[in-house]
Amino acid sequence: LPIWAIKGTKISAEVTEALSGYSLPILESRITQRVSYPSTAAGGTTVIDVEPGGEAAREVQALANEIKQLLR
């Protein structure tokens, strides 16, 4: 499972701990809360389209790559 995180909080660690009791894979990638996600979605684009080298795009690409590895 991917973990959504809020930068500067412990919620990511708490969610990871709560999920560890289930027999589900917990992904290493973290998607942090960013203004760019809803603003790009509202415009019909993605963070990868708008700022391909930005942190948000790197987070999404890391998550996609991790999922691809699990599916192989």
mmCIF file of C-alpha atoms in Angstrom:
data_model
loop_
_atom_site.group_PDB
_atom_site.id
_atom_site.type_symbol
_atom_site.label_atom_id
_atom_site.label_comp_id
_atom_site.label_asym_id
_atom_site.label_seq_id
_atom_site.Cartn_x
_atom_site.Cartn_y
_atom_site.Cartn_z
ATOM 1 C CA LEU A 1 0.000 0.000 0.000
ATOM 2 C CA PRO A 2 1.248 3.499 -0.733
ATOM 3 C CA ILE A 3 1.375 5.881 2.189
ATOM 4 C CA TRP A 4 0.157 9.451 1.897
ATOM 5 C CA ALA A 5 2.138 11.731 4.159
ATOM 6 C CA ILE A 6 1.866 15.231 5.521
ATOM 7 C CA LYS A 7 5.335 16.739 5.749
ATOM 8 C CA GLY A 8 6.394 17.576 9.277
ATOM 9 C CA THR A 9 3.970 15.149 10.951
ATOM 10 C CA LYS A 10 4.187 11.617 12.328
ATOM 11 C CA ILE A 11 1.084 10.403 10.529
ATOM 12 C CA SER A 12 3.065 8.496 7.890
ATOM 13 C CA ALA A 13 4.902 6.497 10.558
ATOM 14 C CA GLU A 14 1.651 5.897 12.438
ATOM 15 C CA VAL A 15 -0.138 4.648 9.318
ATOM 16 C CA THR A 16 2.822 2.415 8.437
ATOM 17 C CA GLU A 17 2.756 0.943 11.934
ATOM 18 C CA ALA A 18 -1.009 0.369 11.799
ATOM 19 C CA LEU A 19 -0.770 -1.355 8.409
ATOM 20 C CA SER A 20 2.126 -3.583 9.433
ATOM 21 C CA GLY A 21 -0.327 -5.876 11.227
ATOM 22 C CA TYR A 22 -1.917 -6.894 7.923
ATOM 23 C CA SER A 23 -0.467 -9.202 5.313
ATOM 24 C CA LEU A 24 -0.163 -6.442 2.739
ATOM 25 C CA PRO A 25 2.978 -5.027 1.169
ATOM 26 C CA ILE A 26 3.812 -1.565 2.455
ATOM 27 C CA LEU A 27 5.573 0.478 -0.181
ATOM 28 C CA GLU A 28 8.609 2.607 0.561
ATOM 29 C CA SER A 29 7.450 5.471 -1.675
ATOM 30 C CA ARG A 30 5.697 8.358 0.007
ATOM 31 C CA ILE A 31 3.382 10.889 -1.593
ATOM 32 C CA THR A 32 3.336 14.063 0.455
ATOM 33 C CA GLN A 33 0.465 16.493 0.606
ATOM 34 C CA ARG A 34 1.084 19.227 -1.952
ATOM 35 C CA VAL A 35 -0.943 22.051 -3.437
ATOM 36 C CA SER A 36 0.188 20.953 -6.897
ATOM 37 C CA TYR A 37 -1.885 17.744 -6.841
ATOM 38 C CA PRO A 38 -5.367 19.289 -6.662
ATOM 39 C CA SER A 39 -4.406 22.293 -8.782
ATOM 40 C CA THR A 40 -3.085 20.155 -11.642
ATOM 41 C CA ALA A 41 -6.044 17.773 -11.387
ATOM 42 C CA ALA A 42 -8.425 20.738 -11.590
ATOM 43 C CA GLY A 43 -6.680 21.805 -14.782
ATOM 44 C CA GLY A 44 -6.841 18.335 -16.300
ATOM 45 C CA THR A 45 -3.109 17.719 -16.085
ATOM 46 C CA THR A 46 -0.698 16.005 -13.715
ATOM 47 C CA VAL A 47 2.328 17.102 -11.748
ATOM 48 C CA ILE A 48 4.441 15.169 -14.259
ATOM 49 C CA ASP A 49 3.000 17.288 -17.092
ATOM 50 C CA VAL A 50 3.425 20.611 -15.316
ATOM 51 C CA GLU A 51 6.790 20.160 -13.624
ATOM 52 C CA PRO A 52 8.404 16.879 -14.726
ATOM 53 C CA GLY A 53 11.570 17.503 -12.715
ATOM 54 C CA GLY A 54 9.809 18.653 -9.551
ATOM 55 C CA GLU A 55 9.514 16.866 -6.220
ATOM 56 C CA ALA A 56 5.858 15.928 -6.748
ATOM 57 C CA ALA A 57 6.656 14.328 -10.106
ATOM 58 C CA ARG A 58 9.555 12.425 -8.547
ATOM 59 C CA GLU A 59 7.228 11.112 -5.823
ATOM 60 C CA VAL A 60 4.677 9.901 -8.360
ATOM 61 C CA GLN A 61 7.342 8.327 -10.562
ATOM 62 C CA ALA A 62 8.913 6.568 -7.563
ATOM 63 C CA LEU A 63 5.508 5.160 -6.593
ATOM 64 C CA ALA A 64 4.808 4.022 -10.168
ATOM 65 C CA ASN A 65 8.216 2.339 -10.390
ATOM 66 C CA GLU A 66 7.703 0.557 -7.082
ATOM 67 C CA ILE A 67 4.297 -0.720 -8.187
ATOM 68 C CA LYS A 68 5.787 -1.919 -11.494
ATOM 69 C CA GLN A 69 8.422 -3.878 -9.541
ATOM 70 C CA LEU A 70 5.728 -5.568 -7.447
ATOM 71 C CA LEU A 71 3.772 -6.558 -10.538
ATOM 72 C CA ARG A 72 6.735 -8.297 -12.176
#
